[in-house]
Amino acid sequence: MRKSLLLSVLSLGFVTVSFAQTDSLMNMLNSGAPVKNEPVAATFKATRIIDGSSVENLGAGVLDFRISHRFGDLSQGSQNFFGLDNATTRIGLDYGITKWLMVGLGHSTFNKEDDGFLKIKLLKQKKTGMPITLSYAGSVSVQTTPAPTLPTGDTWLFSNRLYYTNQVLIARKFNDWLSLQLMPTIVHYNLVDSSKFSNNTVAIGIGGRIKVSKRIAITGEYYYRATNADMTYNGQKTYNALSLGIDIETGGHVFQLMFTNSQGLTDRTFIGQTTDSWGKGALHFGFNISRVFTVVKPREFRDTKATSW
Amino acid sequence: MKKLLLATCFLMAGSGTLFAQKYMTRTGKISFNATAVHSPEKIDAINNEVANILDAKTGDIVFQVLVKSFKFERELMQEHFNENYMESDKYPKAEFKGNVANVGEVNFSKDGTYNVKVSGKLTIHGVSNDVTVPGTITVKGNALSAKAKFSVVLKDYKIEVASMVADKLAKEATITLESDLTQK
């Protein structure tokens, strides 16, 4: 009796095993599955929050054609069609060399400035573990307006035209809709208005975005100058740059629309040489348009003949 | 007691052969194409990390993929796919649980290609639908190759197509699956 009881218990066990349902097959798949702790994607929609860099990099082999536009001062009134007559533009090409390294070149009408930058992603925020994304961004710019007329014997050095910016970008995507970024920054101006100003400006930027729908986000960016805040630019008082904007994403484009008190589009201009202020209503409407092209296809697509751009 | 021992041995042997009838892979390939007819750009992606088990005895078959493992030619498209369409942070996996209806017609000990009909539950974007898909199983020694091609209607899985991409993104995606399984 005992034997048969044991047997039936055993065979019951066997029956359970043989009823291997799809669920247990799924469990088998899950149990041995490699655990993937992927980096958090899309902290920001674009490689710029508004004026300054975000921690986003272009993918490897991706080329980004960017047009940025800042209209003139709104407070100029109807005389200048509320600023539309008096715009600055930057045209730029950015390229992702690897997943973590991107470079870019641009030309801006403000001071006829040429600029080049690189951005390196050093840490990536992960779902578990690493809480932040950290990048370094560095840029150099050359102002190419004609040299001023100087007394005979004096020479206008090329170095007078150069500016350097070094930034650390620290960002965290808190959830689906909220991302924040801190940007400790040093801008070096080779030439300043007067010897009483330092050539270095230390600033701390704070930026963020709030996603309001799948394709629309509200953005903000503020650069607070910790040192050298009294520096003038061409004799004019300067202000900290504050920009508020909206990101709209459509297929291959990202449109960024914004109001900002800075008309300059390069790091050195908006951080230390913004001469308009929100307080006086001297705002600029502007937009960034980005169009990306895949130049080098990902490995999986190399053998296909698709030419889709 | 001896009898019991024998019986246990027999049962263990029995369950042993049962397990041996499972075929498995973690490197199956799945791709989809959701390009609209007149679209200027191709909307397709590949995933080479399909996990798949087939129980040859019962015909039970399951597939599972991580949505984030789909690779697109365009990085931005991949981001949009994950963020806006599949919401892969919320629904990280897509899976299929089903049964090969005519598994009896497949002779797993004889090389050859067999037509099969698989029905079950396909779950994408957190939405499950019953589907029946025709496919083939090719037996070659101890290995199998399962192939299927079918299409899914995006709306059935609550995947919204924004009006601004309606000229590029088709309402239906063609899915091609190729999974090489080995005996486990």
Short mmCIF file of C-alpha atoms in Angstrom, two decimals:
data_model
loop_
_atom_site.label_atom_id
_atom_site.label_comp_id
_atom_site.label_asym_id
_atom_site.label_seq_id
_atom_site.Cartn_x
_atom_site.Cartn_y
_atom_site.Cartn_z
CA MET A 1 0.00 0.00 0.00
CA ARG A 2 2.72 2.35 1.03
CA LYS A 3 4.64 1.51 -2.09
CA SER A 4 1.75 2.24 -4.37
CA LEU A 5 1.12 5.51 -2.55
CA LEU A 6 4.72 6.51 -3.11
CA LEU A 7 4.43 5.50 -6.70
CA SER A 8 1.35 7.55 -7.28
CA VAL A 9 2.92 10.57 -5.61
CA LEU A 10 5.90 10.17 -7.88
CA SER A 11 3.83 9.74 -10.95
CA LEU A 12 1.76 12.76 -9.99
CA GLY A 13 4.99 14.69 -10.03
CA PHE A 14 5.75 13.21 -13.40
CA VAL A 15 2.37 14.21 -14.76
CA THR A 16 2.92 17.79 -13.66
CA VAL A 17 6.23 17.80 -15.47
CA SER A 18 4.78 16.39 -18.64
CA PHE A 19 2.14 19.10 -18.74
CA ALA A 20 4.88 21.47 -19.67
CA GLN A 21 2.82 24.38 -20.84
CA THR A 22 3.92 27.40 -22.80
CA ASP A 23 4.29 29.28 -19.52
CA SER A 24 6.99 27.02 -18.28
CA LEU A 25 8.71 27.20 -21.65
CA MET A 26 8.62 30.96 -21.29
CA ASN A 27 10.09 30.62 -17.81
CA MET A 28 12.89 28.54 -19.28
CA LEU A 29 13.63 31.34 -21.72
CA ASN A 30 13.52 33.93 -18.98
CA SER A 31 15.64 32.04 -16.49
CA GLY A 32 18.69 31.75 -18.72
CA ALA A 33 18.26 35.09 -20.46
CA PRO A 34 21.24 37.43 -20.36
CA VAL A 35 20.42 40.42 -18.16
CA LYS A 36 20.56 43.62 -20.15
CA ASN A 37 21.17 46.87 -18.36
CA GLU A 38 20.87 49.24 -21.27
CA PRO A 39 21.77 52.91 -21.06
CA VAL A 40 18.77 55.17 -20.60
CA ALA A 41 17.77 56.58 -23.99
CA ALA A 42 16.60 60.03 -25.01
CA THR A 43 17.39 62.17 -21.98
CA PHE A 44 16.86 65.08 -24.34
CA LYS A 45 15.40 65.16 -27.83
CA ALA A 46 18.32 66.93 -29.44
CA THR A 47 22.05 67.47 -29.05
CA ARG A 48 21.31 71.01 -27.80
CA ILE A 49 18.94 71.86 -24.98
CA ILE A 50 18.33 75.29 -26.53
CA ASP A 51 21.55 77.25 -27.06
CA GLY A 52 23.96 75.01 -25.21
CA SER A 53 24.88 71.35 -25.48
CA SER A 54 22.82 68.53 -24.01
CA VAL A 55 24.30 65.16 -23.08
CA GLU A 56 22.80 63.65 -26.22
CA ASN A 57 25.25 62.49 -28.86
CA LEU A 58 24.58 61.63 -32.46
CA GLY A 59 24.77 57.95 -33.28
CA ALA A 60 27.87 56.62 -34.99
CA GLY A 61 27.85 57.56 -38.66
CA VAL A 62 25.03 60.09 -38.30
CA LEU A 63 25.34 63.55 -39.85
CA ASP A 64 23.21 66.36 -38.48
CA PHE A 65 22.57 69.49 -40.52
CA ARG A 66 21.51 72.29 -38.21
CA ILE A 67 20.13 75.73 -38.85
CA SER A 68 19.70 77.98 -35.86
CA HIS A 69 18.07 81.35 -36.06
CA ARG A 70 17.61 84.11 -33.50
CA PHE A 71 15.56 87.07 -34.57
CA GLY A 72 16.23 90.58 -33.36
CA ASP A 73 15.00 92.14 -30.17
CA LEU A 74 11.21 91.93 -29.87
CA SER A 75 11.12 95.23 -28.00
CA GLN A 76 12.34 97.07 -31.08
CA GLY A 77 8.70 97.22 -32.09
CA SER A 78 7.18 97.60 -35.50
CA GLN A 79 10.17 99.59 -36.83
CA ASN A 80 12.10 96.34 -37.16
CA PHE A 81 9.00 94.16 -37.49
CA PHE A 82 9.44 93.01 -33.86
CA GLY A 83 12.93 91.78 -34.53
CA LEU A 84 12.30 89.84 -37.71
CA ASP A 85 14.44 92.22 -39.72
CA ASN A 86 17.50 91.75 -37.63
CA ALA A 87 18.35 88.09 -37.21
CA THR A 88 21.46 86.03 -36.53
CA THR A 89 21.91 82.61 -38.01
CA ARG A 90 24.22 79.70 -37.41
CA ILE A 91 24.60 76.93 -39.94
CA GLY A 92 26.30 73.84 -38.68
CA LEU A 93 27.22 70.30 -39.49
CA ASP A 94 27.63 67.81 -36.66
CA TYR A 95 28.84 64.25 -37.05
CA GLY A 96 28.88 61.22 -34.77
CA ILE A 97 32.22 59.47 -35.13
CA THR A 98 31.40 56.83 -32.54
CA LYS A 99 28.51 56.38 -30.15
CA TRP A 100 30.41 58.45 -27.56
CA LEU A 101 32.27 61.00 -29.67
CA MET A 102 30.74 63.70 -31.82
CA VAL A 103 32.27 66.71 -33.51
CA GLY A 104 30.81 69.72 -35.25
CA LEU A 105 31.61 72.80 -37.27
CA GLY A 106 29.54 75.88 -37.70
CA HIS A 107 29.42 79.41 -38.96
CA SER A 108 27.44 82.08 -37.23
CA THR A 109 26.55 85.53 -38.56
CA PHE A 110 27.05 87.03 -35.07
CA ASN A 111 30.61 88.46 -35.30
CA LYS A 112 31.09 86.30 -38.42
CA GLU A 113 32.15 83.53 -36.09
CA ASP A 114 33.43 80.09 -37.04
CA ASP A 115 33.30 77.45 -34.38
CA GLY A 116 34.25 73.85 -33.86
CA PHE A 117 33.40 71.57 -30.99
CA LEU A 118 33.66 68.05 -29.74
CA LYS A 119 31.57 66.22 -27.21
CA ILE A 120 32.56 63.03 -25.43
CA LYS A 121 30.18 60.87 -23.46
CA LEU A 122 32.05 59.56 -20.42
CA LEU A 123 29.33 58.00 -18.28
CA LYS A 124 25.94 56.69 -19.28
CA GLN A 125 22.92 56.60 -17.02
CA LYS A 126 21.67 53.02 -16.63
CA LYS A 127 18.40 51.65 -15.41
CA THR A 128 20.17 50.20 -12.40
CA GLY A 129 23.55 51.41 -11.21
CA MET A 130 24.88 54.54 -12.84
CA PRO A 131 22.46 57.38 -11.94
CA ILE A 132 23.75 60.06 -14.33
CA THR A 133 25.05 60.68 -17.80
CA LEU A 134 28.25 62.70 -17.86
CA SER A 135 29.84 64.28 -20.91
CA TYR A 136 32.61 66.68 -21.71
CA ALA A 137 32.06 69.37 -24.31
CA GLY A 138 34.78 71.64 -25.58
CA SER A 139 34.63 74.30 -28.26
CA VAL A 140 36.84 76.86 -29.95
CA SER A 141 35.57 79.79 -31.92
CA VAL A 142 37.14 82.40 -34.16
CA GLN A 143 35.58 85.75 -34.76
CA THR A 144 36.28 86.73 -38.37
CA THR A 145 35.08 90.33 -38.61
CA PRO A 146 37.68 92.67 -40.21
CA ALA A 147 40.40 93.88 -37.85
CA PRO A 148 39.80 97.32 -36.34
CA THR A 149 41.90 100.24 -37.54
CA LEU A 150 44.84 100.50 -35.19
CA PRO A 151 47.53 103.16 -34.72
CA THR A 152 50.52 102.49 -36.97
CA GLY A 153 52.93 100.04 -35.44
CA ASP A 154 50.22 98.10 -33.60
CA THR A 155 49.18 94.75 -34.99
CA TRP A 156 45.84 93.02 -34.44
CA LEU A 157 46.82 89.56 -33.33
CA PHE A 158 44.93 86.57 -34.64
CA SER A 159 44.72 85.30 -31.05
CA ASN A 160 42.49 88.29 -30.24
CA ARG A 161 39.80 86.52 -32.18
CA LEU A 162 39.78 83.26 -30.25
CA TYR A 163 37.50 81.96 -27.52
CA TYR A 164 37.51 78.61 -25.74
CA THR A 165 34.81 76.84 -23.79
CA ASN A 166 35.14 73.77 -21.58
CA GLN A 167 32.07 72.18 -20.09
CA VAL A 168 31.09 69.20 -18.04
CA LEU A 169 27.52 68.11 -18.69
CA ILE A 170 25.84 66.13 -15.93
CA ALA A 171 22.33 64.96 -16.70
CA ARG A 172 19.74 62.66 -15.29
CA LYS A 173 16.51 61.46 -16.85
CA PHE A 174 14.34 61.16 -13.75
CA ASN A 175 11.39 59.58 -15.51
CA ASP A 176 9.55 59.58 -18.81
CA TRP A 177 8.87 63.28 -18.74
CA LEU A 178 11.52 64.97 -16.64
CA SER A 179 15.23 65.39 -17.43
CA LEU A 180 17.59 67.85 -15.79
CA GLN A 181 21.15 68.84 -16.58
CA LEU A 182 23.89 70.80 -14.83
CA MET A 183 26.71 72.37 -16.83
CA PRO A 184 29.75 73.68 -14.95
CA THR A 185 31.53 75.77 -17.58
CA ILE A 186 34.67 77.82 -18.09
CA VAL A 187 34.78 80.23 -21.01
CA HIS A 188 38.11 81.76 -21.87
CA TYR A 189 38.00 85.04 -23.76
CA ASN A 190 41.37 85.84 -25.30
CA LEU A 191 40.26 89.45 -25.59
CA VAL A 192 38.00 91.26 -23.15
CA ASP A 193 36.77 94.86 -23.10
CA SER A 194 39.18 96.00 -20.44
CA SER A 195 42.06 94.72 -18.35
CA LYS A 196 39.89 94.97 -15.23
CA PHE A 197 37.93 91.94 -16.40
CA SER A 198 39.22 88.42 -16.14
CA ASN A 199 39.72 86.45 -19.32
CA ASN A 200 37.97 83.51 -17.69
CA THR A 201 34.31 83.33 -16.85
CA VAL A 202 33.16 80.50 -14.63
CA ALA A 203 29.51 79.74 -15.11
CA ILE A 204 27.12 77.05 -14.04
CA GLY A 205 24.31 76.19 -16.38
CA ILE A 206 21.11 74.43 -15.51
CA GLY A 207 18.80 73.04 -18.12
CA GLY A 208 15.91 70.69 -18.37
CA ARG A 209 12.98 69.41 -20.29
CA ILE A 210 9.46 68.40 -19.46
CA LYS A 211 7.86 66.13 -22.00
CA VAL A 212 4.23 67.04 -22.45
CA SER A 213 3.38 64.54 -25.18
CA LYS A 214 5.18 61.92 -27.19
CA ARG A 215 6.48 64.51 -29.61
CA ILE A 216 6.46 67.77 -27.69
CA ALA A 217 8.62 68.89 -24.80
CA ILE A 218 9.05 72.17 -22.96
CA THR A 219 12.67 73.13 -22.38
CA GLY A 220 14.55 75.67 -20.31
CA GLU A 221 18.17 76.67 -19.93
CA TYR A 222 19.91 79.20 -17.68
CA TYR A 223 23.59 80.04 -17.38
CA TYR A 224 24.56 81.67 -14.08
CA ARG A 225 27.95 83.34 -14.09
CA ALA A 226 29.74 82.66 -10.83
CA THR A 227 32.66 84.95 -11.71
CA ASN A 228 33.23 87.85 -14.07
CA ALA A 229 29.52 88.67 -14.17
CA ASP A 230 30.25 92.39 -14.37
CA MET A 231 32.14 91.96 -17.65
CA THR A 232 30.93 94.28 -20.39
CA TYR A 233 30.74 93.44 -24.04
CA ASN A 234 31.54 96.24 -26.47
CA GLY A 235 30.94 98.56 -23.54
CA GLN A 236 27.45 97.20 -22.86
CA LYS A 237 26.30 95.59 -19.64
CA THR A 238 25.89 91.82 -19.89
CA TYR A 239 23.24 89.55 -18.43
CA ASN A 240 22.93 85.86 -17.67
CA ALA A 241 21.32 84.00 -20.52
CA LEU A 242 17.88 82.51 -19.93
CA SER A 243 16.05 80.62 -22.64
CA LEU A 244 12.67 78.93 -22.66
CA GLY A 245 11.62 76.75 -25.52
CA ILE A 246 9.61 73.96 -26.97
CA ASP A 247 10.86 70.89 -28.82
CA ILE A 248 8.71 69.48 -31.58
CA GLU A 249 9.73 66.24 -33.16
CA THR A 250 8.53 65.14 -36.59
CA GLY A 251 9.99 62.03 -38.16
CA GLY A 252 13.56 62.90 -39.09
CA HIS A 253 13.45 66.51 -37.82
CA VAL A 254 13.48 68.14 -34.45
CA PHE A 255 12.21 71.71 -34.35
CA GLN A 256 13.17 73.77 -31.37
CA LEU A 257 11.34 77.06 -30.88
CA MET A 258 12.43 79.44 -28.15
CA PHE A 259 12.44 82.81 -26.50
CA THR A 260 15.83 83.91 -25.23
CA ASN A 261 17.61 87.08 -24.20
CA SER A 262 20.71 85.94 -26.08
CA GLN A 263 21.10 86.56 -29.74
CA GLY A 264 24.46 84.82 -29.96
CA LEU A 265 24.50 81.13 -30.84
CA THR A 266 27.92 80.02 -29.67
CA ASP A 267 28.90 79.15 -26.10
CA ARG A 268 31.10 82.19 -25.58
CA THR A 269 28.44 84.63 -26.77
CA PHE A 270 25.42 83.44 -24.85
CA ILE A 271 27.28 82.69 -21.62
CA GLY A 272 29.29 85.88 -21.21
CA GLN A 273 28.27 88.33 -23.91
CA THR A 274 24.49 88.52 -23.72
CA THR A 275 23.61 92.19 -23.69
CA ASP A 276 19.81 91.95 -23.64
CA SER A 277 17.71 91.15 -20.62
CA TRP A 278 14.33 89.59 -19.89
CA GLY A 279 13.72 92.42 -17.40
CA LYS A 280 13.72 94.96 -20.22
CA GLY A 281 11.63 92.75 -22.45
CA ALA A 282 14.52 92.54 -24.87
CA LEU A 283 13.77 89.02 -26.02
CA HIS A 284 14.58 87.17 -29.16
CA PHE A 285 12.36 84.64 -30.80
CA GLY A 286 14.28 81.85 -32.48
CA PHE A 287 14.37 78.31 -33.74
CA ASN A 288 16.75 75.43 -34.32
CA ILE A 289 16.08 72.95 -37.08
CA SER A 290 17.91 69.68 -37.18
CA ARG A 291 17.86 67.15 -39.98
CA VAL A 292 19.80 63.94 -39.57
CA PHE A 293 21.25 61.71 -42.27
CA THR A 294 22.69 58.26 -41.82
CA VAL A 295 26.05 58.34 -43.56
CA VAL A 296 27.51 55.09 -42.31
CA LYS A 297 24.92 52.38 -41.90
CA PRO A 298 24.83 50.20 -38.79
CA ARG A 299 26.46 46.79 -39.25
CA GLU A 300 23.15 45.01 -39.67
CA PHE A 301 22.32 47.07 -42.76
CA ARG A 302 25.69 47.29 -44.52
CA ASP A 303 24.91 44.59 -47.05
CA THR A 304 21.54 46.01 -48.04
CA LYS A 305 21.35 48.24 -51.06
CA ALA A 306 18.85 50.68 -49.58
CA THR A 307 19.72 54.26 -50.33
CA SER A 308 17.14 56.02 -48.32
CA TRP A 309 18.44 59.52 -47.98
CA MET B 1 11.47 -1.48 -2.57
CA LYS B 2 13.29 -2.75 -5.62
CA LYS B 3 10.18 -2.21 -7.63
CA LEU B 4 9.92 1.32 -6.45
CA LEU B 5 13.50 1.98 -7.36
CA LEU B 6 12.89 0.56 -10.78
CA ALA B 7 9.78 2.63 -11.20
CA THR B 8 11.65 5.78 -10.16
CA CYS B 9 14.40 5.01 -12.61
CA PHE B 10 11.88 4.45 -15.31
CA LEU B 11 10.10 7.69 -14.55
CA MET B 12 13.34 9.63 -14.46
CA ALA B 13 14.36 8.14 -17.76
CA GLY B 14 10.95 9.04 -19.10
CA SER B 15 11.18 12.64 -18.05
CA GLY B 16 14.74 12.70 -19.33
CA THR B 17 13.68 11.90 -22.87
CA LEU B 18 10.91 14.44 -22.50
CA PHE B 19 13.39 17.24 -21.91
CA ALA B 20 15.53 16.04 -24.76
CA GLN B 21 12.66 16.83 -27.08
CA LYS B 22 12.99 20.54 -26.60
CA TYR B 23 14.70 22.70 -29.17
CA MET B 24 15.99 26.12 -28.31
CA THR B 25 17.87 29.22 -29.47
CA ARG B 26 18.62 32.72 -28.27
CA THR B 27 19.90 34.01 -31.58
CA GLY B 28 16.88 33.73 -33.83
CA LYS B 29 16.32 36.50 -36.36
CA ILE B 30 13.22 38.57 -36.73
CA SER B 31 12.76 41.55 -38.98
CA PHE B 32 9.86 43.74 -39.89
CA ASN B 33 9.01 46.09 -42.68
CA ALA B 34 6.41 48.78 -42.14
CA THR B 35 7.21 51.00 -45.11
CA ALA B 36 4.20 52.64 -46.70
CA VAL B 37 3.80 52.15 -50.46
CA HIS B 38 5.06 55.56 -51.57
CA SER B 39 7.31 56.27 -48.64
CA PRO B 40 10.59 58.02 -49.51
CA GLU B 41 12.41 56.10 -46.79
CA LYS B 42 12.41 52.51 -45.67
CA ILE B 43 11.03 51.71 -42.26
CA ASP B 44 12.46 48.36 -41.31
CA ALA B 45 14.45 46.80 -38.52
CA ILE B 46 16.27 43.63 -37.58
CA ASN B 47 16.55 41.81 -34.27
CA ASN B 48 19.09 38.99 -33.99
CA GLU B 49 18.32 38.08 -30.41
CA VAL B 50 15.11 36.13 -30.65
CA ALA B 51 14.74 33.55 -27.88
CA ASN B 52 12.68 30.57 -28.96
CA ILE B 53 11.80 27.13 -27.54
CA LEU B 54 9.87 24.39 -29.25
CA ASP B 55 8.66 21.32 -27.42
CA ALA B 56 8.62 18.69 -30.15
CA LYS B 57 6.38 16.36 -28.18
CA THR B 58 3.55 18.74 -27.35
CA GLY B 59 4.09 21.20 -30.17
CA ASP B 60 4.21 24.05 -27.67
CA ILE B 61 6.29 26.92 -28.99
CA VAL B 62 7.27 30.25 -27.46
CA PHE B 63 9.15 33.25 -28.79
CA GLN B 64 10.44 36.26 -26.95
CA VAL B 65 12.27 39.40 -28.06
CA LEU B 66 13.47 42.54 -26.35
CA VAL B 67 11.97 45.45 -28.23
CA LYS B 68 15.11 47.54 -27.63
CA SER B 69 17.19 44.97 -29.52
CA PHE B 70 15.62 45.95 -32.84
CA LYS B 71 18.25 47.69 -34.93
CA PHE B 72 17.31 50.35 -37.45
CA GLU B 73 19.37 51.84 -40.21
CA ARG B 74 18.61 55.23 -38.76
CA GLU B 75 19.40 55.85 -35.15
CA LEU B 76 16.68 58.48 -34.80
CA MET B 77 14.07 56.12 -36.19
CA GLN B 78 15.14 53.56 -33.63
CA GLU B 79 14.71 56.10 -30.87
CA HIS B 80 11.25 57.03 -32.10
CA PHE B 81 10.31 53.37 -32.45
CA ASN B 82 11.17 52.78 -28.80
CA GLU B 83 9.93 56.07 -27.39
CA ASN B 84 6.83 56.88 -29.39
CA TYR B 85 5.51 53.69 -30.89
CA MET B 86 6.50 50.65 -28.84
CA GLU B 87 7.01 52.47 -25.52
CA SER B 88 9.68 49.92 -24.77
CA ASP B 89 10.41 51.21 -21.27
CA LYS B 90 6.85 50.32 -20.35
CA TYR B 91 6.59 47.20 -22.54
CA PRO B 92 10.15 45.89 -22.87
CA LYS B 93 9.26 42.52 -24.43
CA ALA B 94 7.21 41.18 -27.28
CA GLU B 95 6.30 37.52 -27.09
CA PHE B 96 4.39 34.69 -28.65
CA LYS B 97 2.99 31.66 -26.81
CA GLY B 98 1.41 29.06 -28.96
CA ASN B 99 1.22 25.60 -30.34
CA VAL B 100 2.15 23.91 -33.58
CA ALA B 101 -1.28 22.51 -34.43
CA ASN B 102 -0.04 19.78 -36.73
CA VAL B 103 3.13 18.89 -34.82
CA GLY B 104 2.28 15.22 -35.42
CA GLU B 105 3.04 15.67 -39.11
CA VAL B 106 6.60 16.72 -38.38
CA ASN B 107 9.02 13.83 -38.18
CA PHE B 108 11.79 15.18 -36.00
CA SER B 109 13.99 12.20 -36.72
CA LYS B 110 13.84 12.59 -40.48
CA ASP B 111 15.48 15.43 -42.39
CA GLY B 112 13.11 17.48 -44.46
CA THR B 113 10.94 20.57 -44.59
CA TYR B 114 7.46 20.39 -43.12
CA ASN B 115 4.65 22.92 -43.46
CA VAL B 116 3.16 23.82 -40.11
CA LYS B 117 0.39 25.93 -38.73
CA VAL B 118 1.05 27.73 -35.49
CA SER B 119 -1.66 29.36 -33.39
CA GLY B 120 -1.38 31.23 -30.16
CA LYS B 121 -1.20 34.55 -28.42
CA LEU B 122 1.00 37.29 -29.81
CA THR B 123 1.77 40.07 -27.35
CA ILE B 124 3.19 43.35 -28.64
CA HIS B 125 3.07 46.74 -26.91
CA GLY B 126 1.27 45.11 -23.97
CA VAL B 127 -1.64 43.99 -26.16
CA SER B 128 -2.37 40.30 -26.79
CA ASN B 129 -4.13 38.95 -29.84
CA ASP B 130 -4.85 35.43 -31.01
CA VAL B 131 -3.06 34.72 -34.25
CA THR B 132 -2.63 31.79 -36.59
CA VAL B 133 0.47 31.82 -38.74
CA PRO B 134 1.65 29.41 -41.40
CA GLY B 135 5.31 28.51 -41.40
CA THR B 136 7.84 25.78 -42.06
CA ILE B 137 10.02 23.63 -39.87
CA THR B 138 13.11 22.16 -41.46
CA VAL B 139 14.68 19.21 -39.69
CA LYS B 140 18.37 18.65 -40.23
CA GLY B 141 19.91 16.13 -37.88
CA ASN B 142 19.55 17.42 -34.35
CA ALA B 143 18.82 20.96 -35.44
CA LEU B 144 15.67 22.69 -36.60
CA SER B 145 15.05 25.76 -38.64
CA ALA B 146 11.70 27.48 -38.14
CA LYS B 147 10.55 30.08 -40.65
CA ALA B 148 7.45 32.20 -40.85
CA LYS B 149 6.25 35.33 -42.58
CA PHE B 150 3.11 37.12 -41.51
CA SER B 151 1.78 40.58 -40.98
CA VAL B 152 0.33 42.44 -38.06
CA VAL B 153 -2.00 45.41 -38.12
CA LEU B 154 -0.47 48.12 -35.91
CA LYS B 155 -3.86 49.28 -34.69
CA ASP B 156 -4.59 45.80 -33.29
CA TYR B 157 -1.72 46.36 -30.87
CA LYS B 158 -2.67 49.96 -30.04
CA ILE B 159 0.37 51.31 -31.86
CA GLU B 160 -0.61 54.78 -32.96
CA VAL B 161 0.57 56.10 -36.30
CA ALA B 162 0.96 59.86 -36.12
CA SER B 163 -0.70 61.64 -39.03
CA MET B 164 2.57 63.33 -39.98
CA VAL B 165 4.23 59.99 -40.70
CA ALA B 166 1.19 58.33 -42.23
CA ASP B 167 2.70 58.64 -45.71
CA LYS B 168 5.80 56.76 -44.59
CA LEU B 169 4.62 54.28 -42.01
CA ALA B 170 2.30 51.54 -43.24
CA LYS B 171 -0.72 50.46 -41.24
CA GLU B 172 0.51 46.92 -41.37
CA ALA B 173 3.96 45.50 -40.70
CA THR B 174 5.30 42.43 -42.46
CA ILE B 175 7.23 40.26 -40.05
CA THR B 176 9.81 37.73 -41.17
CA LEU B 177 11.10 35.19 -38.71
CA GLU B 178 13.96 32.77 -39.01
CA SER B 179 15.03 30.75 -36.04
CA ASP B 180 17.67 28.03 -36.00
CA LEU B 181 17.13 25.81 -32.98
CA THR B 182 19.29 23.13 -31.49
CA GLN B 183 18.28 20.22 -29.32
CA LYS B 184 18.48 20.98 -25.64
#
